Amino acid sequence: MPSLELFLAFLTTTAVFAYIPGPAMLYAAAQTLARGRWSGLMATLGIHVGGYAHVLAAAAGLSVLFHAVPILYTAVKLAGAAYLIWLGITLFRAKVAGNAELPEIAQKSGRRAFFESVTVEVLNPKTAIFFLAFLPQFVDASAAFPIWLQFVILGTIVNLMFSSADVLCVFLAGAVIGKLRHSGRAQRLMQRAGGALLVGLGTHLALQRS
């Protein structure tokens, strides 16, 4: 592992990046607004699980492919953006369930949010590029642990810290919808707001140049 000084610098920098509002936090909030707190938490879990694909890819050196083959980066980015936009449109057009249906709907929505979120994260090449650019700054070639294992350990810490910020965002969004859950009109508004937010995130991802 890196020296204590380097490791503390890593933790501090990771915390700063994690708690600056970003696309993952907005995505988790959008799922919460559209489907409720449980779905927001399952979406956060899905993002977390999907993040390990990028951690392992960075440890194996596979993320370098996005630098070496720009067209691959663009293709994956556009696929992820299209999927986000499709999810947003689906949420925007979906009907709000009645109170009698809520337990079953919430369970199904949670599972769906999880698998959707894993897909969204895996199809986000910017996460792969982030790990590839960020983790090497804190890897110690002279440490007892091999470099690939340092990548896995540091990447896991990054993933956990980012997910903690996403969970906080879910609870904040959940507090908002908790006050509005008895209003059918407010539920429709929150669901459409969540859908619109996902469409906006997908559009932003598609239009980004890097």
Coordinates of C-alpha atoms in Angstrom, one line a residue:
M1 CA 0.0 0.0 0.0
P2 CA 1.1 3.6 -0.4
S3 CA 2.8 5.4 2.5
L4 CA 0.5 6.9 5.2
E5 CA 1.1 10.4 3.9
L6 CA 0.1 9.4 0.4
F7 CA -2.8 7.4 1.6
L8 CA -4.2 10.3 3.6
A9 CA -3.8 12.6 0.6
F10 CA -5.7 9.9 -1.4
L11 CA -8.6 9.9 1.1
T12 CA -8.9 13.6 1.2
T13 CA -8.9 14.0 -2.5
T14 CA -11.4 11.2 -3.0
A15 CA -13.8 12.8 -0.4
V16 CA -13.6 16.1 -2.3
F17 CA -14.4 14.5 -5.6
A18 CA -17.1 12.3 -4.0
Y19 CA -19.1 15.0 -2.4
I20 CA -19.0 17.5 -5.2
P21 CA -22.4 17.2 -6.9
G22 CA -22.0 15.2 -10.1
P23 CA -23.9 13.0 -12.6
A24 CA -24.1 9.9 -10.3
M25 CA -25.7 12.0 -7.5
L26 CA -28.1 13.6 -9.9
Y27 CA -29.0 10.1 -11.3
A28 CA -29.7 8.7 -7.8
A29 CA -31.8 11.8 -7.0
A30 CA -33.7 11.4 -10.3
Q31 CA -34.5 7.7 -9.5
T32 CA -35.6 8.7 -6.0
L33 CA -37.9 11.5 -7.3
A34 CA -39.4 9.2 -9.9
R35 CA -39.8 6.0 -8.1
G36 CA -39.2 6.6 -4.4
R37 CA -36.5 6.2 -1.8
W38 CA -36.2 2.4 -2.1
S39 CA -35.6 2.6 -5.8
G40 CA -33.1 5.4 -5.2
L41 CA -31.1 3.2 -2.8
M42 CA -31.3 0.3 -5.3
A43 CA -30.1 2.6 -8.1
T44 CA -27.2 3.6 -5.9
L45 CA -26.3 0.0 -5.2
G46 CA -26.5 -0.6 -9.0
I47 CA -24.1 2.2 -9.7
H48 CA -21.8 0.9 -7.0
V49 CA -21.8 -2.7 -8.4
G50 CA -21.3 -1.3 -11.9
G51 CA -18.4 0.7 -10.7
Y52 CA -16.4 -2.4 -9.9
A53 CA -16.3 -3.3 -13.6
H54 CA -14.3 -0.1 -14.1
V55 CA -12.1 -0.8 -11.0
L56 CA -11.2 -4.2 -12.4
A57 CA -10.7 -2.9 -15.9
A58 CA -8.3 -0.3 -14.5
A59 CA -6.4 -2.9 -12.6
A60 CA -6.2 -5.1 -15.7
G61 CA -5.1 -2.1 -17.9
L62 CA -8.2 -2.5 -20.1
S63 CA -9.2 1.2 -19.6
V64 CA -6.3 2.2 -21.7
L65 CA -8.3 0.9 -24.7
F66 CA -10.5 4.0 -24.4
H67 CA -7.4 6.2 -25.0
A68 CA -6.0 4.0 -27.7
V69 CA -9.2 3.6 -29.6
P70 CA -11.2 6.9 -29.5
I71 CA -14.1 5.5 -31.6
L72 CA -14.6 2.8 -28.9
Y73 CA -14.9 5.5 -26.2
T74 CA -17.4 7.4 -28.4
A75 CA -19.5 4.3 -29.1
V76 CA -19.8 3.3 -25.5
K77 CA -20.5 6.9 -24.4
L78 CA -23.3 7.3 -27.0
A79 CA -24.8 3.9 -26.0
G80 CA -24.8 5.0 -22.4
A81 CA -26.3 8.4 -23.2
A82 CA -29.1 6.8 -25.4
Y83 CA -29.9 4.4 -22.5
L84 CA -30.2 7.2 -20.0
I85 CA -32.5 9.2 -22.4
W86 CA -34.6 6.1 -23.0
L87 CA -34.9 5.5 -19.2
G88 CA -35.9 9.2 -18.7
I89 CA -38.6 9.0 -21.4
T90 CA -39.9 5.8 -19.9
L91 CA -40.2 7.4 -16.4
F92 CA -41.7 10.6 -17.8
R93 CA -44.5 8.6 -19.6
A94 CA -45.1 6.0 -16.8
K95 CA -48.3 6.2 -14.8
V96 CA -48.2 6.8 -11.1
A97 CA -49.3 3.8 -9.1
G98 CA -52.2 4.0 -6.7
N99 CA -51.6 3.5 -3.0
A100 CA -52.9 0.0 -3.0
E101 CA -50.3 -1.1 -5.5
L102 CA -47.4 0.6 -3.9
P103 CA -45.7 -2.3 -2.0
E104 CA -45.6 -4.5 -5.1
I105 CA -44.7 -1.7 -7.5
A106 CA -41.9 -0.5 -5.1
Q107 CA -40.4 -4.0 -5.0
K108 CA -40.5 -4.3 -8.8
S109 CA -39.2 -0.7 -9.3
G110 CA -36.3 -1.4 -6.9
R111 CA -35.1 -4.4 -8.9
R112 CA -35.5 -2.6 -12.1
A113 CA -33.7 0.4 -10.8
F114 CA -30.8 -1.8 -9.7
F115 CA -30.3 -3.5 -13.1
E116 CA -30.8 -0.3 -15.0
S117 CA -28.2 1.4 -12.9
V118 CA -25.6 -1.4 -13.3
T119 CA -26.0 -1.0 -17.1
V120 CA -25.8 2.8 -16.9
E121 CA -22.6 2.7 -14.9
V122 CA -20.9 0.0 -17.0
L123 CA -21.8 2.0 -20.2
N124 CA -20.2 5.2 -18.7
P125 CA -16.6 5.4 -20.2
K126 CA -15.9 8.6 -18.2
T127 CA -15.8 6.5 -15.0
A128 CA -13.2 4.2 -16.6
I129 CA -11.1 7.3 -17.7
F130 CA -11.5 8.7 -14.1
F131 CA -10.1 5.6 -12.5
L132 CA -7.3 5.3 -15.1
A133 CA -6.3 8.9 -14.5
F134 CA -6.8 9.2 -10.7
L135 CA -5.6 5.9 -9.2
P136 CA -2.1 5.9 -10.6
Q137 CA -1.4 9.1 -8.7
F138 CA -1.6 7.2 -5.4
V139 CA 0.0 3.8 -6.4
D140 CA 3.4 3.1 -4.9
A141 CA 5.5 0.9 -7.2
S142 CA 7.9 0.1 -4.3
A143 CA 5.1 -1.1 -1.9
A144 CA 4.7 -4.7 -0.8
F145 CA 1.4 -5.1 -2.6
P146 CA 1.5 -5.6 -6.4
I147 CA 0.3 -2.7 -8.5
W148 CA -2.9 -4.4 -9.7
L149 CA -3.9 -5.2 -6.1
Q150 CA -3.3 -1.5 -5.1
F151 CA -5.6 -0.5 -8.0
V152 CA -8.3 -2.9 -6.7
I153 CA -8.0 -1.7 -3.1
L154 CA -7.9 2.0 -3.9
G155 CA -10.6 1.7 -6.5
T156 CA -12.9 -0.1 -4.0
I157 CA -12.3 2.8 -1.5
V158 CA -13.2 5.3 -4.2
N159 CA -16.3 3.4 -5.1
L160 CA -17.5 3.1 -1.5
M161 CA -16.9 6.8 -0.8
F162 CA -18.7 7.9 -4.0
S163 CA -21.6 5.6 -3.1
S164 CA -21.9 7.2 0.4
A165 CA -22.4 10.5 -1.2
D166 CA -25.1 9.0 -3.5
V167 CA -26.9 7.5 -0.5
L168 CA -26.9 10.9 1.2
C169 CA -28.4 12.4 -2.0
V170 CA -31.1 9.7 -2.0
F171 CA -32.2 10.5 1.5
L172 CA -32.3 14.2 0.8
A173 CA -34.5 13.6 -2.2
G174 CA -36.5 11.1 -0.3
A175 CA -37.2 13.7 2.4
V176 CA -38.7 15.9 -0.3
I177 CA -41.0 13.3 -1.8
G178 CA -41.9 12.1 1.7
K179 CA -43.7 15.3 2.3
L180 CA -45.5 15.2 -1.0
R181 CA -46.4 11.5 -1.2
H182 CA -50.1 12.0 -0.3
S183 CA -50.6 14.3 -3.3
G184 CA -51.2 12.5 -6.6
R185 CA -50.4 15.6 -8.6
A186 CA -47.1 16.1 -6.7
Q187 CA -46.2 12.4 -7.3
R188 CA -46.7 12.9 -11.0
L189 CA -44.6 16.1 -10.9
M190 CA -41.8 14.3 -9.1
Q191 CA -41.9 11.3 -11.5
R192 CA -41.7 13.6 -14.5
A193 CA -39.0 15.7 -12.9
G194 CA -36.9 12.6 -12.4
G195 CA -37.5 11.5 -16.0
A196 CA -36.6 14.9 -17.3
L197 CA -33.4 14.9 -15.2
L198 CA -32.4 11.5 -16.7
V199 CA -33.0 12.8 -20.2
G200 CA -30.9 15.9 -19.4
L201 CA -28.1 13.7 -18.1
G202 CA -28.1 11.5 -21.2
T203 CA -28.1 14.6 -23.5
H204 CA -25.2 16.1 -21.6
L205 CA -23.2 12.9 -21.8
A206 CA -23.9 12.6 -25.5
L207 CA -22.8 16.2 -26.2
Q208 CA -19.6 16.1 -24.2
R209 CA -16.5 16.0 -26.3
S210 CA -14.4 14.0 -23.9

